[in-house]
mmCIF file with all atom_site columns, C-alpha atoms in Angstrom:
data_model
loop_
_atom_site.group_PDB
_atom_site.id
_atom_site.type_symbol
_atom_site.label_atom_id
_atom_site.label_alt_id
_atom_site.label_comp_id
_atom_site.label_asym_id
_atom_site.label_entity_id
_atom_site.label_seq_id
_atom_site.pdbx_PDB_ins_code
_atom_site.Cartn_x
_atom_site.Cartn_y
_atom_site.Cartn_z
_atom_site.occupancy
_atom_site.B_iso_or_equiv
_atom_site.pdbx_formal_charge
_atom_site.auth_seq_id
_atom_site.auth_comp_id
_atom_site.auth_asym_id
_atom_site.auth_atom_id
_atom_site.pdbx_PDB_model_num
ATOM 1   C CA . MET A 1 1   ? 78.486  125.005 -138.677 1.00 82.00 ? 131 MET A CA 1
ATOM 2   C CA . GLU A 1 2   ? 78.588  128.625 -137.635 1.00 89.00 ? 132 GLU A CA 1
ATOM 3   C CA . LYS A 1 3   ? 81.541  129.894 -135.643 1.00 89.00 ? 133 LYS A CA 1
ATOM 4   C CA . ILE A 1 4   ? 80.760  130.261 -131.954 1.00 84.00 ? 134 ILE A CA 1
ATOM 5   C CA . LYS A 1 5   ? 82.669  132.129 -129.242 1.00 81.00 ? 135 LYS A CA 1
ATOM 6   C CA . ASP A 1 6   ? 82.507  129.575 -126.414 1.00 81.00 ? 136 ASP A CA 1
ATOM 7   C CA . ALA A 1 7   ? 81.963  125.816 -126.348 1.00 84.00 ? 137 ALA A CA 1
ATOM 8   C CA . VAL A 1 8   ? 80.351  126.074 -122.922 1.00 88.00 ? 138 VAL A CA 1
ATOM 9   C CA . VAL A 1 9   ? 77.872  128.780 -121.927 1.00 89.00 ? 139 VAL A CA 1
ATOM 10  C CA . TRP A 1 10  ? 76.882  127.635 -118.429 1.00 95.00 ? 140 TRP A CA 1
ATOM 11  C CA . ALA A 1 11  ? 77.841  124.881 -115.964 1.00 96.00 ? 141 ALA A CA 1
ATOM 12  C CA . GLU A 1 12  ? 75.822  123.320 -113.160 1.00 97.00 ? 142 GLU A CA 1
ATOM 13  C CA . ILE A 1 13  ? 77.386  121.198 -110.429 1.00 98.00 ? 143 ILE A CA 1
ATOM 14  C CA . PRO A 1 14  ? 74.853  118.874 -108.765 1.00 98.00 ? 144 PRO A CA 1
ATOM 15  C CA . VAL A 1 15  ? 74.751  118.805 -104.963 1.00 98.00 ? 145 VAL A CA 1
ATOM 16  C CA . LEU A 1 16  ? 72.740  116.871 -102.393 1.00 97.00 ? 146 LEU A CA 1
ATOM 17  C CA . ASN A 1 17  ? 73.611  118.887 -99.278  1.00 98.00 ? 147 ASN A CA 1
ATOM 18  C CA . PHE A 1 18  ? 73.374  122.479 -100.484 1.00 98.00 ? 148 PHE A CA 1
ATOM 19  C CA . ASP A 1 19  ? 74.624  124.135 -97.289  1.00 98.00 ? 149 ASP A CA 1
ATOM 20  C CA . ARG A 1 20  ? 77.683  121.864 -97.107  1.00 98.00 ? 150 ARG A CA 1
ATOM 21  C CA . ALA A 1 21  ? 78.486  122.422 -100.804 1.00 98.00 ? 151 ALA A CA 1
ATOM 22  C CA . LYS A 1 22  ? 77.958  126.186 -100.488 1.00 98.00 ? 152 LYS A CA 1
ATOM 23  C CA . ALA A 1 23  ? 80.369  126.297 -97.537  1.00 98.00 ? 153 ALA A CA 1
ATOM 24  C CA . PHE A 1 24  ? 82.922  124.248 -99.503  1.00 98.00 ? 154 PHE A CA 1
ATOM 25  C CA . TYR A 1 25  ? 82.891  126.395 -102.661 1.00 98.00 ? 155 TYR A CA 1
ATOM 26  C CA . SER A 1 26  ? 82.740  129.631 -100.667 1.00 98.00 ? 156 SER A CA 1
ATOM 27  C CA . LYS A 1 27  ? 85.828  128.534 -98.744  1.00 98.00 ? 157 LYS A CA 1
ATOM 28  C CA . ILE A 1 28  ? 87.965  127.346 -101.653 1.00 98.00 ? 158 ILE A CA 1
ATOM 29  C CA . PHE A 1 29  ? 87.168  130.404 -103.797 1.00 98.00 ? 159 PHE A CA 1
ATOM 30  C CA . ASP A 1 30  ? 87.269  132.733 -100.765 1.00 97.00 ? 160 ASP A CA 1
ATOM 31  C CA . PHE A 1 31  ? 83.981  134.518 -101.513 1.00 97.00 ? 161 PHE A CA 1
ATOM 32  C CA . ASP A 1 32  ? 80.403  134.816 -100.271 1.00 97.00 ? 162 ASP A CA 1
ATOM 33  C CA . MET A 1 33  ? 78.253  132.692 -102.579 1.00 98.00 ? 163 MET A CA 1
ATOM 34  C CA . LEU A 1 34  ? 74.968  134.227 -103.659 1.00 97.00 ? 164 LEU A CA 1
ATOM 35  C CA . GLU A 1 35  ? 72.047  131.833 -103.789 1.00 98.00 ? 165 GLU A CA 1
ATOM 36  C CA . GLU A 1 36  ? 68.589  131.897 -105.302 1.00 98.00 ? 166 GLU A CA 1
ATOM 37  C CA . MET A 1 37  ? 65.641  129.610 -105.849 1.00 98.00 ? 167 MET A CA 1
ATOM 38  C CA . MET A 1 38  ? 64.947  128.991 -109.544 1.00 97.00 ? 168 MET A CA 1
ATOM 39  C CA . GLY A 1 39  ? 61.625  127.217 -109.546 1.00 96.00 ? 169 GLY A CA 1
ATOM 40  C CA . SER A 1 40  ? 62.137  124.185 -107.312 1.00 97.00 ? 170 SER A CA 1
ATOM 41  C CA . HIS A 1 41  ? 65.935  124.257 -107.655 1.00 98.00 ? 171 HIS A CA 1
ATOM 42  C CA . ARG A 1 42  ? 68.231  125.886 -105.113 1.00 98.00 ? 172 ARG A CA 1
ATOM 43  C CA . MET A 1 43  ? 71.201  127.471 -106.864 1.00 98.00 ? 173 MET A CA 1
ATOM 44  C CA . GLY A 1 44  ? 74.457  128.973 -105.591 1.00 98.00 ? 174 GLY A CA 1
ATOM 45  C CA . PHE A 1 45  ? 76.392  131.050 -108.110 1.00 97.00 ? 175 PHE A CA 1
ATOM 46  C CA . LEU A 1 46  ? 80.117  130.552 -108.674 1.00 97.00 ? 176 LEU A CA 1
ATOM 47  C CA . PRO A 1 47  ? 82.369  133.632 -108.802 1.00 95.00 ? 177 PRO A CA 1
ATOM 48  C CA . MET A 1 48  ? 82.601  135.519 -112.074 1.00 92.00 ? 178 MET A CA 1
ATOM 49  C CA . GLU A 1 49  ? 82.536  139.084 -113.335 1.00 88.00 ? 179 GLU A CA 1
ATOM 50  C CA . PRO A 1 50  ? 79.165  139.592 -115.091 1.00 81.00 ? 180 PRO A CA 1
ATOM 51  C CA . GLN A 1 51  ? 80.358  142.719 -116.928 1.00 86.00 ? 181 GLN A CA 1
ATOM 52  C CA . ALA A 1 52  ? 83.072  140.647 -118.609 1.00 84.00 ? 182 ALA A CA 1
ATOM 53  C CA . LYS A 1 53  ? 80.337  138.554 -120.275 1.00 82.00 ? 183 LYS A CA 1
ATOM 54  C CA . GLY A 1 54  ? 82.160  135.341 -119.434 1.00 85.00 ? 184 GLY A CA 1
ATOM 55  C CA . VAL A 1 55  ? 80.783  131.887 -118.777 1.00 90.00 ? 185 VAL A CA 1
ATOM 56  C CA . GLY A 1 56  ? 79.155  131.331 -115.394 1.00 93.00 ? 186 GLY A CA 1
ATOM 57  C CA . GLY A 1 57  ? 77.976  128.414 -113.352 1.00 96.00 ? 187 GLY A CA 1
ATOM 58  C CA . ALA A 1 58  ? 76.300  127.311 -110.169 1.00 98.00 ? 188 ALA A CA 1
ATOM 59  C CA . ILE A 1 59  ? 75.904  124.547 -107.657 1.00 98.00 ? 189 ILE A CA 1
ATOM 60  C CA . VAL A 1 60  ? 72.370  123.160 -107.898 1.00 98.00 ? 190 VAL A CA 1
ATOM 61  C CA . GLN A 1 61  ? 70.188  121.112 -105.563 1.00 98.00 ? 191 GLN A CA 1
ATOM 62  C CA . GLY A 1 62  ? 66.928  119.683 -106.824 1.00 98.00 ? 192 GLY A CA 1
ATOM 63  C CA . GLN A 1 63  ? 65.253  116.895 -108.716 1.00 97.00 ? 193 GLN A CA 1
ATOM 64  C CA . GLY A 1 64  ? 67.403  115.572 -111.542 1.00 96.00 ? 194 GLY A CA 1
ATOM 65  C CA . TYR A 1 65  ? 70.699  116.716 -109.969 1.00 97.00 ? 195 TYR A CA 1
ATOM 66  C CA . THR A 1 66  ? 72.795  113.811 -108.654 1.00 97.00 ? 196 THR A CA 1
ATOM 67  C CA . PRO A 1 67  ? 76.491  114.272 -107.869 1.00 97.00 ? 197 PRO A CA 1
ATOM 68  C CA . SER A 1 68  ? 78.890  111.851 -109.553 1.00 96.00 ? 198 SER A CA 1
ATOM 69  C CA . ALA A 1 69  ? 82.608  111.328 -109.962 1.00 96.00 ? 199 ALA A CA 1
ATOM 70  C CA . LEU A 1 70  ? 81.912  109.781 -113.370 1.00 95.00 ? 200 LEU A CA 1
ATOM 71  C CA . GLY A 1 71  ? 79.968  112.527 -115.144 1.00 91.00 ? 201 GLY A CA 1
ATOM 72  C CA . THR A 1 72  ? 80.997  115.394 -117.380 1.00 92.00 ? 202 THR A CA 1
ATOM 73  C CA . LYS A 1 73  ? 84.164  117.150 -116.284 1.00 94.00 ? 203 LYS A CA 1
ATOM 74  C CA . VAL A 1 74  ? 83.882  120.883 -115.687 1.00 94.00 ? 204 VAL A CA 1
ATOM 75  C CA . TYR A 1 75  ? 86.998  123.067 -115.650 1.00 96.00 ? 205 TYR A CA 1
ATOM 76  C CA . LEU A 1 76  ? 86.574  126.022 -113.324 1.00 96.00 ? 206 LEU A CA 1
ATOM 77  C CA . ASN A 1 77  ? 88.722  129.113 -113.672 1.00 95.00 ? 207 ASN A CA 1
ATOM 78  C CA . GLY A 1 78  ? 91.514  128.894 -111.128 1.00 96.00 ? 208 GLY A CA 1
ATOM 79  C CA . GLY A 1 79  ? 92.486  132.545 -111.544 1.00 94.00 ? 209 GLY A CA 1
ATOM 80  C CA . SER A 1 80  ? 96.069  133.433 -112.336 1.00 94.00 ? 210 SER A CA 1
ATOM 81  C CA . ASP A 1 81  ? 97.425  130.492 -110.264 1.00 96.00 ? 211 ASP A CA 1
ATOM 82  C CA . LEU A 1 82  ? 95.138  127.599 -109.293 1.00 96.00 ? 212 LEU A CA 1
ATOM 83  C CA . SER A 1 83  ? 97.430  126.737 -106.355 1.00 97.00 ? 213 SER A CA 1
ATOM 84  C CA . GLN A 1 84  ? 95.648  129.294 -104.183 1.00 96.00 ? 214 GLN A CA 1
ATOM 85  C CA . ILE A 1 85  ? 92.306  127.524 -104.588 1.00 97.00 ? 215 ILE A CA 1
ATOM 86  C CA . LEU A 1 86  ? 93.820  124.039 -104.495 1.00 97.00 ? 216 LEU A CA 1
ATOM 87  C CA . ASP A 1 87  ? 95.531  124.859 -101.183 1.00 97.00 ? 217 ASP A CA 1
ATOM 88  C CA . ARG A 1 88  ? 92.084  125.362 -99.601  1.00 98.00 ? 218 ARG A CA 1
ATOM 89  C CA . VAL A 1 89  ? 90.441  122.158 -100.907 1.00 98.00 ? 219 VAL A CA 1
ATOM 90  C CA . ASN A 1 90  ? 91.535  119.846 -98.073  1.00 97.00 ? 220 ASN A CA 1
ATOM 91  C CA . LEU A 1 91  ? 90.792  122.551 -95.476  1.00 97.00 ? 221 LEU A CA 1
ATOM 92  C CA . ALA A 1 92  ? 87.217  122.679 -96.833  1.00 98.00 ? 222 ALA A CA 1
ATOM 93  C CA . ASP A 1 93  ? 86.784  118.875 -96.521  1.00 98.00 ? 223 ASP A CA 1
ATOM 94  C CA . GLY A 1 94  ? 87.435  118.172 -100.196 1.00 98.00 ? 224 GLY A CA 1
ATOM 95  C CA . LYS A 1 95  ? 90.075  115.858 -101.645 1.00 98.00 ? 225 LYS A CA 1
ATOM 96  C CA . ILE A 1 96  ? 92.747  116.483 -104.273 1.00 98.00 ? 226 ILE A CA 1
ATOM 97  C CA . ILE A 1 97  ? 92.510  113.844 -107.012 1.00 98.00 ? 227 ILE A CA 1
ATOM 98  C CA . GLN A 1 98  ? 95.153  115.246 -109.400 1.00 98.00 ? 228 GLN A CA 1
ATOM 99  C CA . ALA A 1 99  ? 97.730  117.730 -108.137 1.00 98.00 ? 229 ALA A CA 1
ATOM 100 C CA . LYS A 1 100 ? 98.577  120.830 -110.149 1.00 98.00 ? 230 LYS A CA 1
ATOM 101 C CA . THR A 1 101 ? 99.924  119.530 -113.449 1.00 98.00 ? 231 THR A CA 1
ATOM 102 C CA . LYS A 1 102 ? 101.451 121.399 -116.376 1.00 98.00 ? 232 LYS A CA 1
ATOM 103 C CA . ILE A 1 103 ? 99.657  120.885 -119.680 1.00 97.00 ? 233 ILE A CA 1
ATOM 104 C CA . THR A 1 104 ? 101.963 122.981 -121.910 1.00 97.00 ? 234 THR A CA 1
ATOM 105 C CA . ASP A 1 105 ? 103.651 126.384 -121.627 1.00 96.00 ? 235 ASP A CA 1
ATOM 106 C CA . GLU A 1 106 ? 100.937 127.906 -123.813 1.00 96.00 ? 236 GLU A CA 1
ATOM 107 C CA . ILE A 1 107 ? 97.899  126.277 -122.180 1.00 96.00 ? 237 ILE A CA 1
ATOM 108 C CA . GLY A 1 108 ? 98.980  126.346 -118.525 1.00 97.00 ? 238 GLY A CA 1
ATOM 109 C CA . TYR A 1 109 ? 98.007  124.036 -115.672 1.00 98.00 ? 239 TYR A CA 1
ATOM 110 C CA . PHE A 1 110 ? 95.139  121.897 -114.421 1.00 98.00 ? 240 PHE A CA 1
ATOM 111 C CA . ALA A 1 111 ? 94.199  120.037 -111.257 1.00 98.00 ? 241 ALA A CA 1
ATOM 112 C CA . VAL A 1 112 ? 91.259  117.870 -110.201 1.00 98.00 ? 242 VAL A CA 1
ATOM 113 C CA . PHE A 1 113 ? 89.523  117.765 -106.837 1.00 98.00 ? 243 PHE A CA 1
ATOM 114 C CA . GLU A 1 114 ? 86.581  115.946 -105.300 1.00 98.00 ? 244 GLU A CA 1
ATOM 115 C CA . ASP A 1 115 ? 84.061  118.257 -103.660 1.00 98.00 ? 245 ASP A CA 1
ATOM 116 C CA . THR A 1 116 ? 82.037  117.454 -100.545 1.00 98.00 ? 246 THR A CA 1
ATOM 117 C CA . GLU A 1 117 ? 79.291  115.945 -102.720 1.00 98.00 ? 247 GLU A CA 1
ATOM 118 C CA . GLY A 1 118 ? 81.507  113.476 -104.596 1.00 98.00 ? 248 GLY A CA 1
ATOM 119 C CA . ASN A 1 119 ? 81.821  115.413 -107.874 1.00 98.00 ? 249 ASN A CA 1
ATOM 120 C CA . HIS A 1 120 ? 85.216  115.493 -109.580 1.00 98.00 ? 250 HIS A CA 1
ATOM 121 C CA . ILE A 1 121 ? 85.828  119.101 -110.600 1.00 97.00 ? 251 ILE A CA 1
ATOM 122 C CA . CYS A 1 122 ? 88.801  120.415 -112.575 1.00 97.00 ? 252 CYS A CA 1
ATOM 123 C CA . LEU A 1 123 ? 90.630  123.729 -112.224 1.00 97.00 ? 253 LEU A CA 1
ATOM 124 C CA . HIS A 1 124 ? 92.629  125.573 -114.880 1.00 97.00 ? 254 HIS A CA 1
ATOM 125 C CA . SER A 1 125 ? 95.105  128.451 -114.706 1.00 96.00 ? 255 SER A CA 1
ATOM 126 C CA . VAL A 1 126 ? 97.784  129.887 -116.941 1.00 94.00 ? 256 VAL A CA 1
ATOM 127 C CA . LYS A 1 127 ? 100.495 129.639 -114.262 1.00 90.00 ? 257 LYS A CA 1
#
């Protein structure tokens, strides 16, 4: 197999109530979410720096997108310290499933929360 830079190139988080989910993610990441229709799907784009050519993602409402606590786990970038985002989860009507937990000194920390749609989403940060 050829060597590839990233294992993941894009992530989509399914939502049923787009406006509620947009408000939730906008609040926990403290940003104004851009949204766009892509065919029949309504998409809200998660924060990232496009010039850095990193991996992006979106919340998506449309046919074939059903939120679940049991599906694939996505790890969102929690910035330098995921505590700042995690502190806003309950205030945005989400629920903390796994508090900030150290993985190793080299890898950093993770946490898991449930969004307003019932998805279990993970966060990662180096400190």
